[in-house]
Amino acid sequence: MRNRKNYLMNSTVAGGIFAASLAMFAPAVASAQDAAVSQAEDTTNVEEIVVIGSRIRRDNYNAPSPTQVVTREEATLQGFASTTEALQSTAVTGGTSQINNSYGGYVTDGGPGANTIGLRGMSPSRTLVLLNGRRVSPAGSRGSVGAADLNVLPTAIIDRVEVLRDGASSVYGSDAVAGVVNIQTRQNFEGLTIEAQRNEPLEANGAGGSTRLSVTGGVRGDRWRAAGSVERYERDELTLRDREFTRCQTDGFRNGQDYIDPLTGQSKCYPITTTGSNGVTINTIGTNTMAGVAAAGTTATSFNRWRPNSAVTTGLVGFEGVGGSGSDVNVRDTFEDRMLNESLISPVDITTLYGEVGYDLHALGNAEVYGEALFNQRKSSQTGYRQLALDYAQGSPLIPANLQDSVAFGDQGLNRGQDVGVRAFIGFGNDHSDQEVDFGRYVAGIKGDFFIPEWRYDAYASYSRSKSTYTSEQFLTDRLIETLDVVETAPGQFQCALLASNPGCVAAPVLNSQTIGGVLPQNWVDYVFRPVTGTTEFTEKVVSIGIDGPLFSLPAGRVMGFFGAEWRESEIDDTPGIDSQLGNTYNFSSSAITRGSDSVKEVFGEIEAPILADLPGVRELTLNGSFRYTDYDSYGDDTTYKIGLVYRPIDWVTVRGTYGTSYRAPALFEQFVGATTGFLSNANDRCNEYGADGVNPNRVANCTAEGLPGDFQSTTSVQVITAGGADAGLSAETSTNMTVGLVLQPPLPSGWGDLAFAVDYYEIEVENGVSRTGAGEILTRCYDSNPEDFAADTGFCRLVSRDPADNSLTVQDSYVNLATDNVKGLDYTVRYRKDVGPGTALFNLAVTQYTEISSKLFAEDPLEDYTGMVNNPEFTGTADVSYAWDKWRVRYGVEWIQGTDSYDYYGEDPATSDYDLEVGDYWLHNASVQYAANGWTATAGVRNLFNEDPPTISSGVYNRVGNAPLYSGYDYLGRTAFINLTKSF
């Protein structure tokens, strides 16, 4: 039966699921839960432990760095079905956006399906993830694997998650710039526990729901221990069709400025794309400009875009062209029902096995040899929608007679050099991609008493390997070329012209209404639309040793020390499918092989010294210092340090602070990622209409120097090639991190309860940050540069080339050392606990304030502050109140994201702007109840109790989900019921 002491200990939380800096509030919280209870009764019996943020064993949490703790019980009461969900919650991340399963259609580090965490608004590569104090290596697919994938973490056997929101590079290594997340498993676990949880979205008929089943067991002998867990987690797909707010994306302009479809009289639904409000053309053909019948909504007389219409004698209705003021591309078809099959939240199946063992040697200083093994398999997939722009060469027998004379434009790569007669914009339908990632992590170590009295040692070696295969369905360019080159063998019968050298080639379909509408012969689709599969492997080896114990004594206490050394080696090998490597994927990015390795040798140490104690005005003054010497094979050596101070003038007031430096070597993908080719719209050519008034005179001179006319208009996409920066001299980035905090635990009159308050100010400043400039920025800086530099092909112009044959542009956009990133803010936490009636009430409040989230790419640029803009709220907060008595506990929680707007950033006047760039405050309410007795625990509740939809903004500015910003802080599932059942034996 749960007693009140257990409840009080388990409920030392703020902000819903995390202990609001237990480092600030709790007098002592041991790694084993009952140790905290013992502390309240007898401080002399507390087991020494090691907590996140320090390598030194201590008997309390009076550390200089703020630490938060995610407990198992609170995560369950919140309704989180996995460690991933808990870690990506607003309470832990402070409202900063995270990569989760809503990013399936986007290019993200770790590939689709990966879930990562970045603290303090920094990238995931600047946050270190540990399992039992040891590194979790990166996992995922494609060439940009560089951060731990939260999907690999076990859930069933976890005791708690410690979150250090402070730089700790000198303590843990170079990637602990913004903070550290440590997942701690249950220690000395005995018995058997079976657990099941189901989360059921009530507004989506169950779509997007998740299920977790697990078994956890442990046994012990006189000299040995063993424990482990097996679990299965499944998350169902949630599509655009499943939620009302994603079924029809509109422009969302203010004051009724949305385009009204003349065929329906309603705001037009667009596909969920990043191309702006015009969407993607489907059910349409492109020709040279010719006279035709105007579509409803346009008054032009000549057109180059048409849609079939059997009610018109010509069979074609024009909607984009010249000769009238009413020409508007919005009247084209841009949406069809199959677009609603796209994944809003991609499905995933995860199997996780974890085990740990230990054996007492009764030798080598009462040593224990220990081991851990983690195996995880993730199967994830995404459903997308594809447009197919199919080019029919002039004179092709596949073109109907009335369009045989059309010449739309020059060959775009499908017609063996022949001009394109007609382009068919076909709504092809759904495509699929999937990933399978197998992750293994194995640890073997020994720990015991060192030969120096009261000193201990711990040495271990670990090996981690992530092996993935990733597949996407692609149109193969070479096969499309073959199928479009046909001969007529009989009236209406066609075959590939080079069939003899290409057995199995299937002629492309005739250009007709059925083809344009996406009804295509299956045998042709099977021939040109093929799966392309790549593989990614990431391995990491670690050997580490550390010793710790007392150095000497001062009047205020003993000086403790920790010293260690570590060697790490990482290697990445990403081999995309051969068609992707050769650029044979039509209208899709190509990718080259990513292959490289790096290793590092480090020595480090930490000292904690009690300077003063038990003096008037100084109850405690403790100094903590750490250092680390790092020597990379690739980037040479550097030294980082951190200094921390804890000062308690009186028992209930604590002042603390830290200042440290960081040195982050670029991740392997930042160094070695293979050249990946993508495309920008031709509108990004800076020489378009460069002769117009008001254009930068340098740009005019530079475009003129290339022989382009003043009214030049590019007709080809801008090719962008992204590659790693190792060959370009990429160097490590440096940063500083400062935290200053105040903790108040005022004694209250008897019966008034316990109150604690804390505030921490933090600032992180990254210099020489690793970043890509961005193709648009490169083009602007090149064409607006001094004409002499332009002619000499120096500076940014060395990254730009123009093909004299068709005036197409190519931009090289590799990783370089440019960025400056600053994050500053405050954390406020309040906890109040009081006995009420037969039980205990607990109230927690946590608020994160960002006073600055700024960055710049170049030294001469001004810092751009994003605080308060859409997806970057200045304030976020969580609060909960709970009450426990006997076998029961009830909880009510609220999550808050402050409203944001981006009018100033985009130079828009909110009073007159056509754009809606503002979102209001966002509130999520959660409620749950728990009953525990006789080895059973049942928890049930509802997340998003009032079914709060995400707020909406206008199109054309931010990536959106439906009409809402793409932002991990918003809930896309809607009201969701959950139930968790646990039985222990």
PDB file of C-alpha atoms in Angstrom, residues 652-748:
ATOM      1  CA  TRP A 652      16.143  28.522   3.724  1.00  0.00           C
ATOM      2  CA  VAL A 653      17.952  30.709   1.169  1.00  0.00           C
ATOM      3  CA  THR A 654      20.322  29.333  -1.480  1.00  0.00           C
ATOM      4  CA  VAL A 655      22.166  31.316  -4.120  1.00  0.00           C
ATOM      5  CA  ARG A 656      24.016  29.403  -6.800  1.00  0.00           C
ATOM      6  CA  GLY A 657      25.713  29.958 -10.108  1.00  0.00           C
ATOM      7  CA  THR A 658      27.876  28.366 -12.772  1.00  0.00           C
ATOM      8  CA  TYR A 659      30.018  29.571 -15.633  1.00  0.00           C
ATOM      9  CA  GLY A 660      31.578  27.255 -18.163  1.00  0.00           C
ATOM     10  CA  THR A 661      32.955  26.852 -21.649  1.00  0.00           C
ATOM     11  CA  SER A 662      32.210  24.311 -24.342  1.00  0.00           C
ATOM     12  CA  TYR A 663      34.079  22.992 -27.352  1.00  0.00           C
ATOM     13  CA  ARG A 664      31.960  21.065 -29.852  1.00  0.00           C
ATOM     14  CA  ALA A 665      33.585  19.266 -32.728  1.00  0.00           C
ATOM     15  CA  PRO A 666      31.258  19.073 -35.747  1.00  0.00           C
ATOM     16  CA  ALA A 667      29.153  15.952 -35.921  1.00  0.00           C
ATOM     17  CA  LEU A 668      30.228  13.369 -38.469  1.00  0.00           C
ATOM     18  CA  PHE A 669      27.429  14.316 -40.859  1.00  0.00           C
ATOM     19  CA  GLU A 670      28.433  17.985 -40.632  1.00  0.00           C
ATOM     20  CA  GLN A 671      31.911  16.940 -41.676  1.00  0.00           C
ATOM     21  CA  PHE A 672      31.253  14.228 -44.229  1.00  0.00           C
ATOM     22  CA  VAL A 673      27.646  14.275 -45.457  1.00  0.00           C
ATOM     23  CA  GLY A 674      27.682  13.382 -49.143  1.00  0.00           C
ATOM     24  CA  ALA A 675      26.672  15.941 -51.713  1.00  0.00           C
ATOM     25  CA  THR A 676      22.885  16.122 -51.782  1.00  0.00           C
ATOM     26  CA  THR A 677      21.174  17.857 -54.672  1.00  0.00           C
ATOM     27  CA  GLY A 678      17.962  19.793 -54.230  1.00  0.00           C
ATOM     28  CA  PHE A 679      16.188  22.560 -56.114  1.00  0.00           C
ATOM     29  CA  LEU A 680      14.805  26.039 -55.493  1.00  0.00           C
ATOM     30  CA  SER A 681      12.242  27.808 -57.634  1.00  0.00           C
ATOM     31  CA  ASN A 682      13.511  29.825 -60.612  1.00  0.00           C
ATOM     32  CA  ALA A 683      12.159  32.867 -58.750  1.00  0.00           C
ATOM     33  CA  ASN A 684      15.294  32.708 -56.576  1.00  0.00           C
ATOM     34  CA  ASP A 685      17.533  33.807 -59.463  1.00  0.00           C
ATOM     35  CA  ARG A 686      18.707  37.232 -58.301  1.00  0.00           C
ATOM     36  CA  CYS A 687      19.038  38.452 -61.900  1.00  0.00           C
ATOM     37  CA  ASN A 688      15.307  38.191 -62.611  1.00  0.00           C
ATOM     38  CA  GLU A 689      14.141  41.628 -63.850  1.00  0.00           C
ATOM     39  CA  TYR A 690      17.376  43.132 -62.555  1.00  0.00           C
ATOM     40  CA  GLY A 691      16.931  46.133 -64.850  1.00  0.00           C
ATOM     41  CA  ALA A 692      13.953  47.425 -62.855  1.00  0.00           C
ATOM     42  CA  ASP A 693      14.225  50.647 -60.889  1.00  0.00           C
ATOM     43  CA  GLY A 694      15.517  50.400 -57.346  1.00  0.00           C
ATOM     44  CA  VAL A 695      17.594  47.262 -57.826  1.00  0.00           C
ATOM     45  CA  ASN A 696      20.984  47.237 -56.057  1.00  0.00           C
ATOM     46  CA  PRO A 697      23.498  48.823 -58.520  1.00  0.00           C
ATOM     47  CA  ASN A 698      26.042  46.099 -57.757  1.00  0.00           C
ATOM     48  CA  ARG A 699      23.488  43.480 -58.778  1.00  0.00           C
ATOM     49  CA  VAL A 700      22.783  45.362 -62.015  1.00  0.00           C
ATOM     50  CA  ALA A 701      26.501  45.448 -62.845  1.00  0.00           C
ATOM     51  CA  ASN A 702      27.058  41.789 -61.996  1.00  0.00           C
ATOM     52  CA  CYS A 703      24.062  40.471 -63.939  1.00  0.00           C
ATOM     53  CA  THR A 704      25.051  42.656 -66.898  1.00  0.00           C
ATOM     54  CA  ALA A 705      28.557  41.190 -66.724  1.00  0.00           C
ATOM     55  CA  GLU A 706      27.038  37.749 -67.268  1.00  0.00           C
ATOM     56  CA  GLY A 707      25.477  38.962 -70.520  1.00  0.00           C
ATOM     57  CA  LEU A 708      21.897  38.844 -69.288  1.00  0.00           C
ATOM     58  CA  PRO A 709      19.301  41.367 -70.528  1.00  0.00           C
ATOM     59  CA  GLY A 710      17.679  43.730 -68.019  1.00  0.00           C
ATOM     60  CA  ASP A 711      14.324  41.963 -68.373  1.00  0.00           C
ATOM     61  CA  PHE A 712      15.871  38.504 -67.935  1.00  0.00           C
ATOM     62  CA  GLN A 713      13.517  35.920 -66.457  1.00  0.00           C
ATOM     63  CA  SER A 714      14.912  32.540 -65.440  1.00  0.00           C
ATOM     64  CA  THR A 715      12.966  29.496 -66.609  1.00  0.00           C
ATOM     65  CA  THR A 716      14.998  26.816 -64.791  1.00  0.00           C
ATOM     66  CA  SER A 717      15.193  25.786 -61.162  1.00  0.00           C
ATOM     67  CA  VAL A 718      18.191  26.703 -59.023  1.00  0.00           C
ATOM     68  CA  GLN A 719      20.194  23.578 -58.219  1.00  0.00           C
ATOM     69  CA  VAL A 720      21.483  23.468 -54.633  1.00  0.00           C
ATOM     70  CA  ILE A 721      24.258  21.062 -53.650  1.00  0.00           C
ATOM     71  CA  THR A 722      24.741  20.485 -49.924  1.00  0.00           C
ATOM     72  CA  ALA A 723      27.836  18.723 -48.621  1.00  0.00           C
ATOM     73  CA  GLY A 724      29.886  18.234 -45.469  1.00  0.00           C
ATOM     74  CA  GLY A 725      32.478  20.814 -44.537  1.00  0.00           C
ATOM     75  CA  ALA A 726      35.515  18.692 -43.684  1.00  0.00           C
ATOM     76  CA  ASP A 727      37.209  19.408 -47.002  1.00  0.00           C
ATOM     77  CA  ALA A 728      36.439  23.114 -46.702  1.00  0.00           C
ATOM     78  CA  GLY A 729      38.269  23.527 -43.403  1.00  0.00           C
ATOM     79  CA  LEU A 730      35.316  23.239 -41.033  1.00  0.00           C
ATOM     80  CA  SER A 731      36.458  23.801 -37.441  1.00  0.00           C
ATOM     81  CA  ALA A 732      35.014  23.219 -33.991  1.00  0.00           C
ATOM     82  CA  GLU A 733      32.584  25.656 -32.429  1.00  0.00           C
ATOM     83  CA  THR A 734      33.017  27.236 -29.023  1.00  0.00           C
ATOM     84  CA  SER A 735      30.499  28.540 -26.517  1.00  0.00           C
ATOM     85  CA  THR A 736      29.982  29.826 -22.996  1.00  0.00           C
ATOM     86  CA  ASN A 737      27.182  28.998 -20.583  1.00  0.00           C
ATOM     87  CA  MET A 738      26.198  30.892 -17.441  1.00  0.00           C
ATOM     88  CA  THR A 739      23.483  30.118 -14.893  1.00  0.00           C
ATOM     89  CA  VAL A 740      22.617  32.081 -11.748  1.00  0.00           C
ATOM     90  CA  GLY A 741      19.833  30.977  -9.404  1.00  0.00           C
ATOM     91  CA  LEU A 742      18.015  31.806  -6.189  1.00  0.00           C
ATOM     92  CA  VAL A 743      16.183  29.186  -4.104  1.00  0.00           C
ATOM     93  CA  LEU A 744      13.799  30.068  -1.258  1.00  0.00           C
ATOM     94  CA  GLN A 745      12.358  27.483   1.149  1.00  0.00           C
ATOM     95  CA  PRO A 746      10.879  29.679   3.896  1.00  0.00           C
ATOM     96  CA  PRO A 747       9.812  27.939   7.088  1.00  0.00           C
ATOM     97  CA  LEU A 748       6.062  28.271   7.524  1.00  0.00           C
TER      98      LEU A 748
END
